[in-house]
Coordinates of C-alpha atoms in Angstrom, one line a residue:
M5 CA 51.2 5.3 -33.1
A6 CA 53.4 8.4 -34.0
K7 CA 52.3 10.4 -31.2
T8 CA 53.5 7.5 -28.7
S9 CA 56.8 7.4 -30.5
Q10 CA 57.1 11.6 -29.9
K11 CA 55.9 10.9 -26.3
V12 CA 58.5 8.2 -25.4
R13 CA 61.7 10.3 -26.8
K14 CA 60.4 13.4 -25.3
A15 CA 62.1 14.3 -21.3
P16 CA 59.7 14.1 -18.5
K17 CA 58.8 17.0 -16.5
Y18 CA 60.0 15.0 -13.6
K19 CA 63.6 12.9 -13.3
V20 CA 61.8 10.4 -11.0
R21 CA 58.9 9.5 -14.3
E22 CA 61.5 7.9 -16.4
H23 CA 61.7 4.4 -17.3
N24 CA 63.9 2.1 -18.7
R25 CA 63.3 0.6 -21.9
C26 CA 65.1 -1.3 -23.9
K27 CA 67.5 0.5 -26.9
V28 CA 66.1 -2.2 -29.6
C29 CA 62.3 -2.7 -29.2
G30 CA 61.9 0.3 -26.7
R31 CA 59.7 -2.7 -24.0
P32 CA 59.6 -1.5 -20.7
H33 CA 60.0 -5.0 -18.9
G34 CA 62.5 -7.4 -18.6
Y35 CA 65.0 -4.8 -19.1
M36 CA 68.8 -5.5 -18.5
R37 CA 70.5 -2.4 -16.9
K38 CA 74.1 -3.7 -17.9
F39 CA 73.1 -4.0 -21.4
G40 CA 70.2 -1.4 -21.9
L41 CA 67.8 -4.3 -23.9
C42 CA 64.9 -6.4 -22.5
R43 CA 65.1 -10.0 -22.4
V44 CA 63.9 -10.7 -25.8
C45 CA 66.4 -9.0 -27.7
F46 CA 69.1 -10.2 -25.1
R47 CA 68.3 -12.9 -26.0
E48 CA 68.1 -12.9 -29.7
L49 CA 71.4 -10.7 -29.6
A50 CA 73.5 -13.3 -27.2
S51 CA 72.4 -16.0 -29.5
K52 CA 73.6 -14.6 -32.8
G53 CA 76.9 -13.9 -31.1
E54 CA 76.4 -9.8 -31.8
L55 CA 77.5 -8.9 -27.7
P56 CA 80.6 -9.4 -26.8
G57 CA 81.4 -11.0 -23.9
V58 CA 77.9 -12.8 -23.2
T59 CA 78.4 -16.9 -23.8
K60 CA 75.8 -19.8 -23.1
S61 CA 76.4 -21.5 -20.0
S62 CA 76.3 -25.6 -20.0
W63 CA 77.5 -27.5 -17.0

């Protein structure tokens, strides 16, 4: 597990190989560029009110 985290932190040989990952959990899928988070972490932080400017929609 430690080797995997070191590989993720290390810059890739070529810029094209970079992949967006969540800042909180490191998840590569469901990534939202605007916030730098995956959908799971985004939902948790938004429901706690820790993301400024994000409100739950209702209609």
